[in-house]
mmCIF file of C-alpha atoms and ligand atoms in Angstrom:
data_model
loop_
_atom_site.group_PDB
_atom_site.id
_atom_site.type_symbol
_atom_site.label_atom_id
_atom_site.label_comp_id
_atom_site.label_asym_id
_atom_site.label_seq_id
_atom_site.Cartn_x
_atom_site.Cartn_y
_atom_site.Cartn_z
ATOM 1 C CA MET A 18 5.433 -13.436 -21.178
ATOM 2 C CA ALA A 19 8.254 -11.149 -19.997
ATOM 3 C CA LYS A 20 7.176 -8.397 -17.636
ATOM 4 C CA LYS A 21 7.614 -4.805 -18.796
ATOM 5 C CA VAL A 22 9.293 -2.176 -16.653
ATOM 6 C CA LEU A 23 9.312 1.497 -17.595
ATOM 7 C CA GLY A 24 12.045 3.779 -16.261
ATOM 8 C CA ILE A 25 11.351 7.507 -16.231
ATOM 9 C CA LEU A 26 14.315 9.804 -15.704
ATOM 10 C CA GLY A 27 13.346 13.169 -14.242
ATOM 11 C CA SER A 28 16.862 14.544 -13.991
ATOM 12 C CA PRO A 29 18.050 17.101 -16.556
ATOM 13 C CA ARG A 30 21.498 15.491 -16.194
ATOM 14 C CA LEU A 31 21.234 12.446 -18.401
ATOM 15 C CA GLU A 32 24.360 10.859 -16.946
ATOM 16 C CA GLY A 33 24.170 12.006 -13.334
ATOM 17 C CA ASN A 34 23.671 10.086 -10.102
ATOM 18 C CA THR A 35 19.912 9.764 -10.569
ATOM 19 C CA ALA A 36 20.434 8.306 -14.033
ATOM 20 C CA ASP A 37 22.979 5.803 -12.666
ATOM 21 C CA LEU A 38 20.587 4.608 -9.951
ATOM 22 C CA LEU A 39 17.739 4.310 -12.450
ATOM 23 C CA GLU A 40 19.937 2.281 -14.793
ATOM 24 C CA ALA A 41 20.871 -0.050 -11.907
ATOM 25 C CA ALA A 42 17.187 -0.603 -11.071
ATOM 26 C CA LEU A 43 16.402 -1.384 -14.723
ATOM 27 C CA GLU A 44 19.401 -3.697 -14.898
ATOM 28 C CA GLY A 45 18.050 -5.548 -11.841
ATOM 29 C CA ALA A 46 14.657 -5.881 -13.525
ATOM 30 C CA ARG A 47 16.301 -7.221 -16.701
ATOM 31 C CA SER A 48 18.303 -9.729 -14.676
ATOM 32 C CA ALA A 49 14.971 -11.055 -13.379
ATOM 33 C CA GLY A 50 13.706 -11.492 -16.948
ATOM 34 C CA ALA A 51 11.869 -8.206 -17.576
ATOM 35 C CA LYS A 52 11.928 -6.076 -20.693
ATOM 36 C CA THR A 53 12.823 -2.516 -19.820
ATOM 37 C CA GLU A 54 12.440 0.822 -21.473
ATOM 38 C CA ARG A 55 13.715 4.214 -20.356
ATOM 39 C CA LEU A 56 12.339 7.660 -21.126
ATOM 40 C CA ALA A 57 14.215 10.838 -20.191
ATOM 41 C CA LEU A 58 11.779 13.662 -19.494
ATOM 42 C CA ALA A 59 14.463 16.230 -20.370
ATOM 43 C CA ARG A 60 14.387 14.902 -23.924
ATOM 44 C CA LEU A 61 10.599 15.210 -24.135
ATOM 45 C CA SER A 62 8.446 18.275 -24.340
ATOM 46 C CA ILE A 63 5.781 18.103 -21.650
ATOM 47 C CA ASP A 64 3.582 21.118 -20.977
ATOM 48 C CA ALA A 65 2.371 21.977 -17.491
ATOM 49 C CA CYS A 66 -1.226 21.102 -16.590
ATOM 50 C CA ILE A 67 -3.490 24.079 -17.357
ATOM 51 C CA GLU A 68 -6.305 22.905 -15.066
ATOM 52 C CA CYS A 69 -8.843 23.185 -17.870
ATOM 53 C CA ARG A 70 -10.888 20.566 -15.961
ATOM 54 C CA ARG A 71 -11.860 18.802 -19.170
ATOM 55 C CA CYS A 72 -10.562 15.535 -17.722
ATOM 56 C CA ASP A 73 -13.317 15.786 -15.069
ATOM 57 C CA MET A 74 -15.766 14.685 -17.774
ATOM 58 C CA ASN A 75 -14.066 11.694 -19.345
ATOM 59 C CA ALA A 76 -10.938 11.040 -17.276
ATOM 60 C CA GLU A 77 -8.776 11.835 -20.282
ATOM 61 C CA CYS A 78 -6.309 14.659 -20.771
ATOM 62 C CA ALA A 79 -7.544 17.034 -23.472
ATOM 63 C CA VAL A 80 -4.036 18.238 -24.336
ATOM 64 C CA LYS A 81 -2.886 15.928 -27.108
ATOM 65 C CA THR A 82 -0.186 18.000 -28.739
ATOM 66 C CA ASP A 83 2.886 17.291 -26.631
ATOM 67 C CA ASP A 84 5.069 14.331 -25.702
ATOM 68 C CA MET A 85 2.893 13.370 -22.738
ATOM 69 C CA GLN A 86 1.347 10.864 -25.168
ATOM 70 C CA GLU A 87 4.596 8.864 -24.843
ATOM 71 C CA ILE A 88 3.862 8.452 -21.132
ATOM 72 C CA TYR A 89 0.088 7.920 -21.372
ATOM 73 C CA SER A 90 0.561 5.184 -23.944
ATOM 74 C CA ARG A 91 2.774 3.213 -21.545
ATOM 75 C CA ILE A 92 1.282 3.702 -18.064
ATOM 76 C CA ARG A 93 -1.415 1.044 -18.435
ATOM 77 C CA LYS A 94 0.765 -1.352 -20.444
ATOM 78 C CA VAL A 95 3.676 -1.923 -18.060
ATOM 79 C CA ASP A 96 3.961 -4.108 -14.983
ATOM 80 C CA ALA A 97 6.147 -1.652 -13.090
ATOM 81 C CA MET A 98 7.586 1.836 -13.240
ATOM 82 C CA VAL A 99 10.780 3.262 -11.788
ATOM 83 C CA LEU A 100 10.432 7.014 -11.345
ATOM 84 C CA ALA A 101 13.797 8.673 -10.782
ATOM 85 C CA SER A 102 14.214 12.319 -9.811
ATOM 86 C CA PRO A 103 16.786 14.553 -8.185
ATOM 87 C CA ILE A 104 15.592 16.649 -5.257
ATOM 88 C CA PHE A 105 15.144 20.243 -6.376
ATOM 89 C CA PHE A 106 14.041 22.713 -3.693
ATOM 90 C CA MET A 107 12.795 19.899 -1.452
ATOM 91 C CA SER A 108 10.647 18.261 -4.118
ATOM 92 C CA VAL A 109 10.944 16.396 -7.392
ATOM 93 C CA SER A 110 12.401 18.200 -10.434
ATOM 94 C CA ALA A 111 10.180 20.461 -12.538
ATOM 95 C CA GLN A 112 10.317 17.940 -15.391
ATOM 96 C CA THR A 113 9.045 15.211 -13.072
ATOM 97 C CA LYS A 114 6.358 17.404 -11.517
ATOM 98 C CA ALA A 115 5.019 18.500 -14.921
ATOM 99 C CA MET A 116 4.641 14.840 -15.904
ATOM 100 C CA ILE A 117 2.949 14.010 -12.580
ATOM 101 C CA ASP A 118 0.502 16.932 -12.821
ATOM 102 C CA ARG A 119 -0.481 15.827 -16.304
ATOM 103 C CA CYS A 120 -1.653 12.562 -14.731
ATOM 104 C CA GLN A 121 -4.582 14.365 -13.099
ATOM 105 C CA SER A 122 -6.819 12.485 -15.538
ATOM 106 C CA TYR A 123 -5.894 9.226 -13.754
ATOM 107 C CA TRP A 124 -6.694 10.851 -10.403
ATOM 108 C CA VAL A 125 -10.115 11.774 -11.808
ATOM 109 C CA GLU A 126 -10.589 8.223 -13.072
ATOM 110 C CA ARG A 127 -9.798 6.732 -9.669
ATOM 111 C CA TYR A 128 -11.245 9.240 -7.213
ATOM 112 C CA ILE A 129 -14.085 11.001 -9.094
ATOM 113 C CA HIS A 130 -15.329 8.286 -11.445
ATOM 114 C CA ARG A 131 -14.339 5.644 -8.880
ATOM 115 C CA ARG A 132 -13.032 3.287 -11.535
ATOM 116 C CA ARG A 133 -10.182 0.941 -10.677
ATOM 117 C CA ALA A 134 -7.882 0.201 -13.595
ATOM 118 C CA TYR A 135 -6.731 -3.272 -12.563
ATOM 119 C CA GLU A 136 -9.878 -4.913 -11.199
ATOM 120 C CA GLY A 137 -9.181 -8.601 -10.582
ATOM 121 C CA ARG A 138 -5.474 -8.480 -11.476
ATOM 122 C CA GLU A 139 -2.290 -7.302 -9.864
ATOM 123 C CA ARG A 140 -1.679 -3.577 -9.909
ATOM 124 C CA PRO A 141 1.683 -2.451 -11.350
ATOM 125 C CA LYS A 142 4.441 -1.599 -8.904
ATOM 126 C CA GLY A 143 6.007 1.834 -8.583
ATOM 127 C CA LEU A 144 9.542 2.347 -7.313
ATOM 128 C CA PHE A 145 10.918 5.795 -6.453
ATOM 129 C CA VAL A 146 14.603 6.589 -6.934
ATOM 130 C CA ALA A 147 16.005 9.935 -5.819
ATOM 131 C CA CYS A 148 19.265 11.795 -5.211
ATOM 132 C CA ALA A 149 19.842 14.911 -3.115
ATOM 133 C CA GLY A 150 22.808 17.130 -2.401
ATOM 134 C CA SER A 151 21.990 17.436 1.290
ATOM 135 C CA SER A 152 22.902 14.950 3.988
ATOM 136 C CA ARG A 153 19.769 15.706 6.051
ATOM 137 C CA GLU A 154 17.684 12.563 6.509
ATOM 138 C CA MET A 155 14.339 14.307 6.050
ATOM 139 C CA ILE A 156 15.376 15.797 2.710
ATOM 140 C CA PHE A 157 13.421 13.184 0.737
ATOM 141 C CA ASP A 158 10.177 13.351 2.776
ATOM 142 C CA PRO A 159 8.267 15.981 0.735
ATOM 143 C CA ALA A 160 9.149 14.266 -2.572
ATOM 144 C CA LYS A 161 8.099 10.894 -1.163
ATOM 145 C CA HIS A 162 4.638 12.324 -0.442
ATOM 146 C CA VAL A 163 4.416 13.666 -4.013
ATOM 147 C CA VAL A 164 5.481 10.375 -5.576
ATOM 148 C CA LYS A 165 3.245 8.236 -3.339
ATOM 149 C CA ALA A 166 0.276 10.412 -4.363
ATOM 150 C CA PHE A 167 1.293 10.001 -8.008
ATOM 151 C CA PHE A 168 1.502 6.207 -7.847
ATOM 152 C CA ALA A 169 -1.834 6.059 -5.976
ATOM 153 C CA ALA A 170 -3.453 8.253 -8.655
ATOM 154 C CA ILE A 171 -2.314 6.006 -11.485
ATOM 155 C CA ASP A 172 -3.450 3.023 -9.361
ATOM 156 C CA TYR A 173 0.004 1.509 -8.852
ATOM 157 C CA GLN A 174 1.241 -0.136 -5.639
ATOM 158 C CA TYR A 175 4.034 1.820 -3.982
ATOM 159 C CA ALA A 176 7.029 -0.523 -3.968
ATOM 160 C CA GLY A 177 9.378 1.638 -1.889
ATOM 161 C CA GLU A 178 12.295 3.857 -2.631
ATOM 162 C CA VAL A 179 16.057 3.969 -3.154
ATOM 163 C CA LEU A 180 17.544 7.233 -1.924
ATOM 164 C CA LEU A 181 21.037 8.644 -2.170
ATOM 165 C CA GLY A 182 21.757 11.779 -0.147
ATOM 166 C CA PHE A 183 24.776 14.053 0.149
ATOM 167 C CA THR A 184 25.776 13.663 -3.485
ATOM 168 C CA ASP A 185 28.095 16.663 -3.004
ATOM 169 C CA ASP A 186 30.248 14.589 -0.634
ATOM 170 C CA PRO A 187 33.786 14.160 -2.053
ATOM 171 C CA ASP A 188 33.657 10.621 -0.596
ATOM 172 C CA LEU A 189 30.407 9.734 -2.360
ATOM 173 C CA ALA A 190 31.746 6.620 -4.133
ATOM 174 C CA PRO A 191 31.222 3.902 -1.463
ATOM 175 C CA ARG A 192 27.734 5.163 -0.519
ATOM 176 C CA LYS A 193 26.824 5.402 -4.172
ATOM 177 C CA GLU A 194 27.975 1.819 -4.731
ATOM 178 C CA THR A 195 25.690 0.698 -1.878
ATOM 179 C CA ALA A 196 22.759 2.645 -3.368
ATOM 180 C CA ILE A 197 23.464 1.135 -6.816
ATOM 181 C CA GLU A 198 23.268 -2.336 -5.275
ATOM 182 C CA GLN A 199 20.029 -1.407 -3.453
ATOM 183 C CA ALA A 200 18.597 -0.139 -6.732
ATOM 184 C CA ARG A 201 19.589 -3.356 -8.506
ATOM 185 C CA LEU A 202 17.842 -5.468 -5.852
ATOM 186 C CA ALA A 203 14.782 -3.213 -5.821
ATOM 187 C CA GLY A 204 14.558 -3.488 -9.617
ATOM 188 C CA GLU A 205 14.825 -7.256 -9.390
ATOM 189 C CA SER A 206 12.042 -7.469 -6.823
ATOM 190 C CA LEU A 207 9.727 -5.390 -9.046
ATOM 191 C CA VAL A 208 9.610 -8.397 -11.324
ATOM 192 C CA GLY A 209 9.286 -11.130 -8.711
ATOM 193 C CA PRO A 210 5.998 -12.547 -7.447
HETATM 194 C C1 FMN B 316 17.684 23.702 -8.893
HETATM 195 C C2 FMN B 316 18.291 22.795 -7.871
HETATM 196 C C3 FMN B 316 17.689 22.687 -6.643
HETATM 197 C C4 FMN B 316 18.211 21.813 -5.694
HETATM 198 N N1 FMN B 316 17.584 21.699 -4.503
HETATM 199 C C5 FMN B 316 18.052 20.839 -3.583
HETATM 200 C C6 FMN B 316 17.384 20.683 -2.327
HETATM 201 O O1 FMN B 316 16.380 21.324 -2.025
HETATM 202 N N2 FMN B 316 17.902 19.811 -1.445
HETATM 203 C C7 FMN B 316 19.017 19.070 -1.726
HETATM 204 O O2 FMN B 316 19.427 18.279 -0.888
HETATM 205 N N3 FMN B 316 19.669 19.189 -2.914
HETATM 206 C C8 FMN B 316 19.204 20.047 -3.837
HETATM 207 N N4 FMN B 316 19.857 20.162 -5.055
HETATM 208 C C9 FMN B 316 21.007 19.267 -5.360
HETATM 209 C C10 FMN B 316 20.577 18.011 -6.147
HETATM 210 O O3 FMN B 316 19.519 17.346 -5.508
HETATM 211 C C11 FMN B 316 21.743 17.047 -6.277
HETATM 212 O O4 FMN B 316 22.808 17.677 -6.969
HETATM 213 C C12 FMN B 316 21.380 15.743 -6.975
HETATM 214 O O5 FMN B 316 22.362 14.804 -6.750
HETATM 215 C C13 FMN B 316 21.251 15.886 -8.435
HETATM 216 O O6 FMN B 316 21.111 14.606 -9.056
HETATM 217 P P1 FMN B 316 21.904 14.235 -10.424
HETATM 218 O O7 FMN B 316 23.287 13.779 -10.015
HETATM 219 O O8 FMN B 316 21.098 13.186 -11.049
HETATM 220 O O9 FMN B 316 21.967 15.490 -11.228
HETATM 221 C C14 FMN B 316 19.374 21.041 -6.000
HETATM 222 C C15 FMN B 316 20.000 21.187 -7.254
HETATM 223 C C16 FMN B 316 19.475 22.068 -8.169
HETATM 224 C C17 FMN B 316 20.144 22.190 -9.515
#
């Protein structure tokens, strides 16, 4: 059966650099035989976590009225996820962070109830794709911590990252082409053994 790869776009710019890198990663996954699907968080309505703590009881988010259901219904069904976000004030975008915070119920499942979701089978892989305006090397470090914690909470294996800095550079094109190729290869290897 074909593997399923979910792409989540956390950029409000639906055709920006982050979107291009995500598309390349999904293209790579398709070239390796996967079925892919892409959700743009900017098109969904996802409320911030209200820390009602109701998920402490049953490891399930009690807020059922927003588009977070689109994400919940896919997280346990796919073999891999590509999470793509621009860097906003040193971290992931607000759209991405709202989605991540609403996954607290998975954190509860793993760390409070001590239940592993994929006992006896391979855990899904999580790839991080990000773009930043700055050329500073450390610019992605805080977001990497956030995303690694997210993938650990949903019990995915962290499969690495594809990062494109200095997107404001007038000579972005050749570096972007390299990052697109890296994303394609990373997407392909999400599907491999
Ligand atoms: C609200 C906001 C905050 C930003 N903060 C940062 C930042 O802290 N560091 C940085 O390098 N770039 C920052 N940027 C620039 C974006 O990371 C950059 O433009 C990125 O390429 C956007 O990706 P996109 O092409 O998918 O829109 C910020 C941009 C915006 C709009």
